Each structure stands twice: as C-alpha cells, then as structure tokens.
CSV table of C-alpha atoms in Angstrom, one decimal:
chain,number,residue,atom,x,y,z
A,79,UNK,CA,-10.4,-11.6,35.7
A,80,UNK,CA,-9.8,-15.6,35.2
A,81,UNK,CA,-6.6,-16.5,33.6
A,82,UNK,CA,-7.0,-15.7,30.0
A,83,UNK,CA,-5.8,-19.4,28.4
A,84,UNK,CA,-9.0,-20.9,30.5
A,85,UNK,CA,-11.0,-17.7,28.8
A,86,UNK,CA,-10.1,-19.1,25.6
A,87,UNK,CA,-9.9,-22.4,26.1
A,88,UNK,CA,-6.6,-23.3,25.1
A,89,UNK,CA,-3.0,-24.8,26.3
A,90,UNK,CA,-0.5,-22.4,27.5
A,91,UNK,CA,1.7,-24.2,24.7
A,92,UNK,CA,-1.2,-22.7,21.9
A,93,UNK,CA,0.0,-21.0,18.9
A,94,UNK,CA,-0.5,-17.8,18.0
A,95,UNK,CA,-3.1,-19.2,15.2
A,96,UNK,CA,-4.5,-21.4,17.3
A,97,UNK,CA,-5.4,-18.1,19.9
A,98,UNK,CA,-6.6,-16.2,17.3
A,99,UNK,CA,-8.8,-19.3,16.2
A,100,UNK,CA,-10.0,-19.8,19.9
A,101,UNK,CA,-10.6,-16.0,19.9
A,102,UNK,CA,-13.1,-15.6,16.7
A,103,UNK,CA,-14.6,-18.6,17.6
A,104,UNK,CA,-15.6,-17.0,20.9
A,105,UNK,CA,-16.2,-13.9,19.8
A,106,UNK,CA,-18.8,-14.7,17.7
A,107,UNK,CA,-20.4,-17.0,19.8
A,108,UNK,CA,-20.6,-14.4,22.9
A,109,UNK,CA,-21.3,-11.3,21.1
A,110,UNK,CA,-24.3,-9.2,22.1
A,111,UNK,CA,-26.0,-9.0,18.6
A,112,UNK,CA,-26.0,-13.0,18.9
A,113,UNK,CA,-27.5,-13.4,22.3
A,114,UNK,CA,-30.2,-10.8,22.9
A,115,UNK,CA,-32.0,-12.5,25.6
A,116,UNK,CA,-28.7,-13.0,27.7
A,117,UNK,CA,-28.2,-10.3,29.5
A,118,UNK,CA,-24.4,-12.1,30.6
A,119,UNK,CA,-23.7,-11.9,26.4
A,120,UNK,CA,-22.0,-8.9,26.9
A,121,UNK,CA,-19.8,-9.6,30.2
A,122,UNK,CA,-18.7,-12.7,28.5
A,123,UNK,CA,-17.9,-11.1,25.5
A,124,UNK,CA,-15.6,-8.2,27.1
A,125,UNK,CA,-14.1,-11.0,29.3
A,126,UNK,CA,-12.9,-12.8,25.5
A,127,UNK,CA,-11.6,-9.7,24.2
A,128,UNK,CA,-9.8,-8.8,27.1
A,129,UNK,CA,-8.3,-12.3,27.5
A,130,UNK,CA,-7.1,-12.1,23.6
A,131,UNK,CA,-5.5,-8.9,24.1
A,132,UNK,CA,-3.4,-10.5,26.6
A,133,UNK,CA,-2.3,-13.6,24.6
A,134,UNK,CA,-2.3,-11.6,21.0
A,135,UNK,CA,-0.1,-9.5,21.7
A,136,UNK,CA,3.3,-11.5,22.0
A,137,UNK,CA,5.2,-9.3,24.3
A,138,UNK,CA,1.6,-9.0,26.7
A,139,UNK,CA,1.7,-12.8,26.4
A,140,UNK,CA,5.3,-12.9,27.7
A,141,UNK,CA,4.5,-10.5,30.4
A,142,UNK,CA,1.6,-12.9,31.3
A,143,UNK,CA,3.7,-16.2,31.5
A,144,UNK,CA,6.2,-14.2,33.8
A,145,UNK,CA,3.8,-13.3,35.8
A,146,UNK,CA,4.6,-9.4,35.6
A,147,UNK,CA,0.9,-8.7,34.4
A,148,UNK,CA,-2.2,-9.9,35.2
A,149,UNK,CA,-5.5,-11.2,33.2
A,150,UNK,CA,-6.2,-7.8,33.3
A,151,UNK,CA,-3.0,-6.4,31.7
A,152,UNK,CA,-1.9,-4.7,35.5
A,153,UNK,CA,1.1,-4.9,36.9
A,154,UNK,CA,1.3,-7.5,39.7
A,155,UNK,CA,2.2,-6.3,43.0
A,156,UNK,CA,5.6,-6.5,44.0
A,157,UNK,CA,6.0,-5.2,47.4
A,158,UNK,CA,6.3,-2.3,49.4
A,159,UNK,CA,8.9,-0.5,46.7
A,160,UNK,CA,6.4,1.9,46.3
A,161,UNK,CA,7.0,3.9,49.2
A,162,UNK,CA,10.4,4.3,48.5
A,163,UNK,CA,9.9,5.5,45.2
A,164,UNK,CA,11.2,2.0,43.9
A,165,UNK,CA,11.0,1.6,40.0
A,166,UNK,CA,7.7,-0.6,39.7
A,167,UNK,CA,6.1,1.7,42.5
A,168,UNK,CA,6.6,4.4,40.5
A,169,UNK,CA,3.2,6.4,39.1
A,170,UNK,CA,1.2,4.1,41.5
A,171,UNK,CA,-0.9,5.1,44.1
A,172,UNK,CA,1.2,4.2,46.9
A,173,UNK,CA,3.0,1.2,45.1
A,174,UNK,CA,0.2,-1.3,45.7
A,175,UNK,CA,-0.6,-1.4,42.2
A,176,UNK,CA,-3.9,0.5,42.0
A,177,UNK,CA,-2.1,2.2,38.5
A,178,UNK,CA,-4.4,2.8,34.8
A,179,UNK,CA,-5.5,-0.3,33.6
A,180,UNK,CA,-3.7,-1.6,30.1
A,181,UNK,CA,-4.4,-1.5,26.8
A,182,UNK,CA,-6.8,-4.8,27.6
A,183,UNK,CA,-9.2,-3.2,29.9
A,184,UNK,CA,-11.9,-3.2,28.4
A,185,UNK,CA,-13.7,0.4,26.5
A,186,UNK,CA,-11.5,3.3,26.2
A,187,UNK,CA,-8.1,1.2,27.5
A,188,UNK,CA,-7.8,0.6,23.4
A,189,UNK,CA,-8.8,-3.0,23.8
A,190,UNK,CA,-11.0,-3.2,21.0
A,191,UNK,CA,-7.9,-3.1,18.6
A,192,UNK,CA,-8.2,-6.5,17.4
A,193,UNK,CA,-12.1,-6.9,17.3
A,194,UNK,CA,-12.4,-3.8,15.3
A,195,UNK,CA,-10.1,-5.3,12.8
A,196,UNK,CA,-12.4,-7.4,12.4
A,197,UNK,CA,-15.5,-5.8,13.1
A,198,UNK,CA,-14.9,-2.4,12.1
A,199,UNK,CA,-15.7,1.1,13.2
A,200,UNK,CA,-19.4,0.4,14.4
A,201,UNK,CA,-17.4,-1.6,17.3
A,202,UNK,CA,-15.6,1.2,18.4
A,203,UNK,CA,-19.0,3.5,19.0
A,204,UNK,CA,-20.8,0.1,20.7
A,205,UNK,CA,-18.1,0.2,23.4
A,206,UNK,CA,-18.2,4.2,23.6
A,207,UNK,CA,-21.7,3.5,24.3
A,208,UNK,CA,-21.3,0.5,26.6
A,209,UNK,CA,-21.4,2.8,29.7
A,210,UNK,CA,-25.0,3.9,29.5
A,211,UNK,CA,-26.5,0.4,28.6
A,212,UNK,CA,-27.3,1.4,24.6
A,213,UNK,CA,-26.8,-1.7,22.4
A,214,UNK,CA,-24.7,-1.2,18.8
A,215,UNK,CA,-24.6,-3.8,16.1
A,216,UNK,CA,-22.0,-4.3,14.3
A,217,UNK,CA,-23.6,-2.6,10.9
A,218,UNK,CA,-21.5,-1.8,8.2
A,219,UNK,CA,-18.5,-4.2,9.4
A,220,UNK,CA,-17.0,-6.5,6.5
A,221,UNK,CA,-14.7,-9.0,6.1
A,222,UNK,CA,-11.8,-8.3,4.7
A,223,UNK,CA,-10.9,-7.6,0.8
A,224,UNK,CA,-8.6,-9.9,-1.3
A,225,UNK,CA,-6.3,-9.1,-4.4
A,226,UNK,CA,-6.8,-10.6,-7.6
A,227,UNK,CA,-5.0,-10.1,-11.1
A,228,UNK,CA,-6.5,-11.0,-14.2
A,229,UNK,CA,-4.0,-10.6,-17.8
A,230,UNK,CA,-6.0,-9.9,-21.0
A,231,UNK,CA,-5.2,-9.4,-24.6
A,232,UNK,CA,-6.3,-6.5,-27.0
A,233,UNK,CA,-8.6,-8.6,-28.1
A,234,UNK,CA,-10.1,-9.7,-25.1
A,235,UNK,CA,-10.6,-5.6,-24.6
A,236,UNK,CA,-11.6,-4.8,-28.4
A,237,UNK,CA,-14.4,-7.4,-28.3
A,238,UNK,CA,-15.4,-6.5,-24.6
A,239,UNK,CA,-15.1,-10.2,-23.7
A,240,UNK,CA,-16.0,-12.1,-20.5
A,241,UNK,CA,-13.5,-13.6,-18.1
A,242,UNK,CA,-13.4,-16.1,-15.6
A,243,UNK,CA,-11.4,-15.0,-12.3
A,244,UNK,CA,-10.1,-17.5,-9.9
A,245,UNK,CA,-10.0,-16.3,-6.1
A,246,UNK,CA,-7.9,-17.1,-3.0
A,247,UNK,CA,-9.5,-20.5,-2.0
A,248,UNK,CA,-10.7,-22.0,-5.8
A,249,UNK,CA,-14.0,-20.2,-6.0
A,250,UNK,CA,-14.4,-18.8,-9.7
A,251,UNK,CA,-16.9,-16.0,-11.2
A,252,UNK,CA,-17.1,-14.5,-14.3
A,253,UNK,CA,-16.6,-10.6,-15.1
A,254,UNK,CA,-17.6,-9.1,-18.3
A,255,UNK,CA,-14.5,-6.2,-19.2
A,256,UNK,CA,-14.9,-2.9,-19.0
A,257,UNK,CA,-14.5,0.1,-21.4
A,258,UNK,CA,-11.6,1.4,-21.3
A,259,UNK,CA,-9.3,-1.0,-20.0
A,260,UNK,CA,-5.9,0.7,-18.7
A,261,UNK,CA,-2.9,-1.4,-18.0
A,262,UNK,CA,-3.1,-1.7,-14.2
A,263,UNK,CA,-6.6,-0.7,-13.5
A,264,UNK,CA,-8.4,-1.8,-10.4
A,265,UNK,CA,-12.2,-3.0,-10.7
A,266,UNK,CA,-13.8,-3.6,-6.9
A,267,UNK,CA,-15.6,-6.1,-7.3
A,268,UNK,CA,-18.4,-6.0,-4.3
A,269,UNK,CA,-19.3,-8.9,-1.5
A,270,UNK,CA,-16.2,-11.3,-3.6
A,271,UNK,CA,-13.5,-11.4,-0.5
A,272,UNK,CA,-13.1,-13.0,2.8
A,273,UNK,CA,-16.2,-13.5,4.9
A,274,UNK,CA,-16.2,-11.9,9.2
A,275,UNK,CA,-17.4,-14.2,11.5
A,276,UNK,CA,-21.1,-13.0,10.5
A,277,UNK,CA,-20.9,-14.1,6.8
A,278,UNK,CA,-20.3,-10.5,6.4
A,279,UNK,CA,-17.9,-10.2,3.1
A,280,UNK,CA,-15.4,-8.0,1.8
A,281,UNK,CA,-14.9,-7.4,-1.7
A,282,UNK,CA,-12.0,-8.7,-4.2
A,283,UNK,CA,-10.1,-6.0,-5.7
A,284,UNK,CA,-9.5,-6.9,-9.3
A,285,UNK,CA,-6.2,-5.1,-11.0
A,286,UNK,CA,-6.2,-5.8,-14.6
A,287,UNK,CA,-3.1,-6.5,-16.8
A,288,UNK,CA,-2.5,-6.5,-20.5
A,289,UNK,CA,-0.7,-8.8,-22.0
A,290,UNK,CA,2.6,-8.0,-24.6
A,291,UNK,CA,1.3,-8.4,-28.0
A,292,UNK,CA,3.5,-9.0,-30.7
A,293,UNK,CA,2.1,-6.8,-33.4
A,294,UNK,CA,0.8,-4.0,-31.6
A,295,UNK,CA,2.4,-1.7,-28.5
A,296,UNK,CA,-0.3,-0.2,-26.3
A,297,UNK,CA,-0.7,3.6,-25.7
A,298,UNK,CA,-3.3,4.2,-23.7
A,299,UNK,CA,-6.6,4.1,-26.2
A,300,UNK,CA,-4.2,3.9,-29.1
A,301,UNK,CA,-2.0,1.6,-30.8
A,302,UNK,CA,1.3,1.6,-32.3
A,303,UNK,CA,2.7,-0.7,-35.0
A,304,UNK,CA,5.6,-1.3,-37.2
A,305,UNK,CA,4.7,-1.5,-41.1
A,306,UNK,CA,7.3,-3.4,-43.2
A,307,UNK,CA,7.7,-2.2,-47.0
A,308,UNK,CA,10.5,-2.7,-49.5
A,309,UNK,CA,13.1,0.2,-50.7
A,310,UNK,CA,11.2,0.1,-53.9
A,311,UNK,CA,7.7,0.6,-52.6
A,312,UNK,CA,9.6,3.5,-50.2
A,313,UNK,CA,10.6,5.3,-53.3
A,314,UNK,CA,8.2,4.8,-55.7
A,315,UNK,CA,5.3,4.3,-53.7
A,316,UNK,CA,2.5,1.9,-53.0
A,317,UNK,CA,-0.5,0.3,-51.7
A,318,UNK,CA,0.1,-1.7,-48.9
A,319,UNK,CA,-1.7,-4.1,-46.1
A,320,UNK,CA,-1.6,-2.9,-42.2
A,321,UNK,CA,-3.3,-5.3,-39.8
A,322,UNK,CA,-6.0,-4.1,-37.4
A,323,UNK,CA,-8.2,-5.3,-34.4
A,324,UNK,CA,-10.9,-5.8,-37.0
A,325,UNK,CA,-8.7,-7.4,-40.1
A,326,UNK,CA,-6.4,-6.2,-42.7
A,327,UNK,CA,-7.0,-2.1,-44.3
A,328,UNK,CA,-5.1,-1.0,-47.0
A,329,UNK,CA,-2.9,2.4,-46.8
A,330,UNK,CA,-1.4,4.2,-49.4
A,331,UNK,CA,2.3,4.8,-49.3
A,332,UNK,CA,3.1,8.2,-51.0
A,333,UNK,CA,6.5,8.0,-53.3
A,334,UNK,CA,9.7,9.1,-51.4
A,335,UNK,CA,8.4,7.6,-48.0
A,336,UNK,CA,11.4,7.3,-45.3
A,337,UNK,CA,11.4,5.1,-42.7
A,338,UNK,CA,10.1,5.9,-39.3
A,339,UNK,CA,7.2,7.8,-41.5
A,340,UNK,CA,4.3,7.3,-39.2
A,341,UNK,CA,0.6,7.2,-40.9
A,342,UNK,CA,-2.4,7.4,-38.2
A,343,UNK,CA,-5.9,5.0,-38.7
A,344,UNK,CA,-9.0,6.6,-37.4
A,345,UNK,CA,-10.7,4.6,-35.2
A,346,UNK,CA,-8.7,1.7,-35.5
A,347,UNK,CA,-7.4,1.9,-31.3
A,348,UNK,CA,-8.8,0.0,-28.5
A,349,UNK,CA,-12.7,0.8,-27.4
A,350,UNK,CA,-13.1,4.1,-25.2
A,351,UNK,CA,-16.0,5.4,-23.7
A,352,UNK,CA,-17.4,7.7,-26.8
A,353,UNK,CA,-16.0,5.6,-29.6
A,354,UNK,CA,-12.3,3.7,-30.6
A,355,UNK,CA,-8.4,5.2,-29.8
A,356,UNK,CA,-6.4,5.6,-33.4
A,357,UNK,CA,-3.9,2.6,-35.1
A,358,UNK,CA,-0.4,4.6,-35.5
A,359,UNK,CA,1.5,2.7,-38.6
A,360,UNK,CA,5.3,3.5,-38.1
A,361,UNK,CA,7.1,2.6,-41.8
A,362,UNK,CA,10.1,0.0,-41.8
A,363,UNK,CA,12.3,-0.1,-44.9
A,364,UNK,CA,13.7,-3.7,-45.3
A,365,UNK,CA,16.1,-4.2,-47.7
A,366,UNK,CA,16.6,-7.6,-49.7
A,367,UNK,CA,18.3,-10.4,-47.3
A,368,UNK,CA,20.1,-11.6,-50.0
A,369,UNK,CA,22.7,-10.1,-52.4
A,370,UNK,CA,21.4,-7.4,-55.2
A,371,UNK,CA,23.8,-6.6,-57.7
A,372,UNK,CA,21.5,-4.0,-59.0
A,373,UNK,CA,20.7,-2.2,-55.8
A,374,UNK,CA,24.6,-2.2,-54.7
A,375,UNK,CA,25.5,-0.3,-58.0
A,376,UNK,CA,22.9,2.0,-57.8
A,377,UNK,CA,24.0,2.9,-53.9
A,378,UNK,CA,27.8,3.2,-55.7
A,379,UNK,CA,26.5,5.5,-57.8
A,380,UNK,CA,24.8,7.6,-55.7
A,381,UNK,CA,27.8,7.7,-52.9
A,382,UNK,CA,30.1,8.7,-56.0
A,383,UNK,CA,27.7,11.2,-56.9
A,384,UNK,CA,27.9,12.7,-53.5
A,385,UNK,CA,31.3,12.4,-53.1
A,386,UNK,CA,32.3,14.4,-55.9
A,387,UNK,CA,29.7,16.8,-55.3
C-alpha cells in the first residue's frame, strides 16, 4: 500500500476539508461505473478509499504520522516483543505483525464507511460482491437532503397560494401549498437537495410554519377569535360584524349574552381535505373608556340591591 497522502494527492499539512475534497474528487474519477473498459478502475478505486480511511479518521491519521500504523491501517512491526507476550505482540501471530487488518482494509474490514455515506447501501452489496468479480452500480444512491422552512399566513393557506422557497446555496423554486396545512408539517420535496458526486440529488425537506396572526388563533382546521361588543348590546342584544377569511358576516347576539360566550361559524376555518374547519367567535364585553355617570349609578344600584338582599 503507498503512503496514503501520495494516494490522494495532498500535503501531510492538508486539512481535513481539503482530504475529504482530494478524496471525492478521486473517488469519482476511479470508480468502476466510470471506467468500464479499465480493468485497474477498481484497484485504484479500493486503493483511494483505503487511503481516506486512514487520513479521515483523525485518530487513524495520528496513528499514521507516528508511524504506529501503516497505509494499510496494521500495526507496524516493533520487534521481537511478541514472543514474550509483550503488549503490541499480543493477539499476533508470533508478534511479527501478521494480526486482522483495520477498519481500512478494504470489503468486510468496514472500510466502506465513508463511501457509503455518500454512496449508499448499493455500495455496501458491490464490495460484498467484489470477491467473485460481479460488478454493482451504485443505483439508488443520493446525495444528501437539506432543511428548509417556509412561514405562511392564513391567507396564504385559505387561498391555497404559491410560494417561492430559497435553498442552501440561492437557488429558488416555487411550491404551490397544500391542503391542510399544519403548523410544523414537513413536505419532501423530491431531487431539491445536495447533488453526490454523480449529479445524483437528494431531496429538500420543507417544514412549514404559520405565522401569528393578530385577529385569529389557529386550532388545527379551526379558528378562534375575540368579538368585541358593548355592555348594552350584551344585555339587550344585537347584530354585530365578525371578520372572516372571506370578509365580514353578521351574527346575532341574543339578549343577556355574557362574556366569554362563544358562537361557532360553519365553514368559516382554514381549507381541509373534504371542505373548511369552523370560525369560533369568543364574546368580549368592553365597557366605555371614559367616565359614565349613568352606568356607575345603575351598577350602585344594583350592588345595593344585592347587598341588602
């Protein structure tokens, strides 16, 4: 095995994103699916995995750079220590080194961990398959997914509007909302996220956020609001205006009406799938904000009257 930092091609001062760089880069260029007519494709491939599994992993680098471990991910041979049961002869066959192979060597030694990240599952049965020459694509290997959240009004959801969604990196596309809309929902939205190294792309996963309105509370399908009427229109009743989605309706207030007195609207909710949630009118009594002379006898009167009775 060469020394993994010529494998890749870079300085033993490289970053860890400047590896990881070197690595895809290679990867791609190497891999089998790429280079059908080379019968080498595949050795050179293996030998770039192998190498990044070395100089990935940070504590496998460190090893490397020591010199404890080889390009292979072995332990280097010490000596004779071996015989005497010394602690790096240990579990070797008689201490010259000959031990399993690490978690780089190549299929089964688990060094397809970082290629399957990228590559997926289909990687891991092309190197099960490695052994009796059988070729594997990559097949149903994406790239990976990105998360996106997009706020909308009530409105934006009653009139089943379209929206324009920014991703990671600028690029912009246009989603029409769906019915129903629940505060938090997640829409996949398929082939939107990051590309693999074969233009293969995840998805964007869209959560979707309702904005605070200042009429209306959200419940689900329904909606909740706070109706404002005088102390006379409480007690003698009345006909009053309650905004909706669609416009102003006008309810009936029956006589003797106390607040917190909630009155539903059919139909008057956010869309659903077989029709419209309900409007929930919750009555508010608001008294004059300036002084009544009138209305502070008659509230004498009565606490007189209840006093004495």
């Amino acid at each position: 095995m060469r020394d993994p930092y010529d494998v890749l091609g870079v300085p033993r001062s490289a970053s860890e994103a400047e590896i990881k760089k070197a690595f895809r880069r290679l990867a791609k260029a190497h891999h089998p699916d790429q280079n059908q007519d080379d019968p080498k494709a595949t050795a050179r491939f293996s030998e770039v995995n192998q190498a990044y599994e070395i100089l990935g992993d940070a504590a496998r680098r460190a090893q490397f750079d020591r010199g404890e471990i080889d390009g292979e991910g072995k332990p280097r041979f010490r000596g004779f220590e071996g015989f005497g049961g010394g602690r790096e002869g240990a579990g070797r066959a008689g201490g010259f080194g000959f031990g399993a192979r690490g978690r780089g060597a190549g299929p089964g030694g688990g060094g397809e961990d970082i290629f399957s990240h990228i590559f997926g599952e289909a990687f891991r049965a092309a190197e099960g398959r490695a052994g009796a020459g059988t070729r594997a694509r990559p097949g149903t290997s994406r790239g990976e997914d990105v998360a996106v959240t997009l706020t909308v009004t009530i409105e934006d959801i009653a009139a089943g509007a379209k929206k324009r969604v920014t991703l990671p990196g600028g690029r912009e596309f246009e989603v029409t909302l769906p019915t129903p809309v629940t505060d938090g929902q997640v829409i996949r939205l398929r082939g939107q996220g990051e590309e693999n190294p074969f233009g293969e792309p995840g998805d964007a996963l869209l959560t979707l956020r309702i904005a605070p309105h200042p009429r209306f509370t959200v419940e689900g399908a329904d909606l909740r609001a706070r109706v404002p009427i005088a102390l006379d229109e409480a007690v003698l009743g009345a006909a009053v205006r309650v905004p909706t989605l669609s416009g102003e309706v006008e309810m009936k207030i029956p006589p003797m009406t106390s607040s917190g007195r909630t009155f539903r609207l059919r139909g008057k909710g956010l869309p659903t799938r077989g029709g419209s949630g309900d409007l929930y009118a919750v009555v508010e009594i608001r008294l004059p904000d300036g002084p009544d002379e009138e209305l502070v006898a008659y509230a004498r009167k009565r606490r007189s009257a209840r006093v004495e009775g």
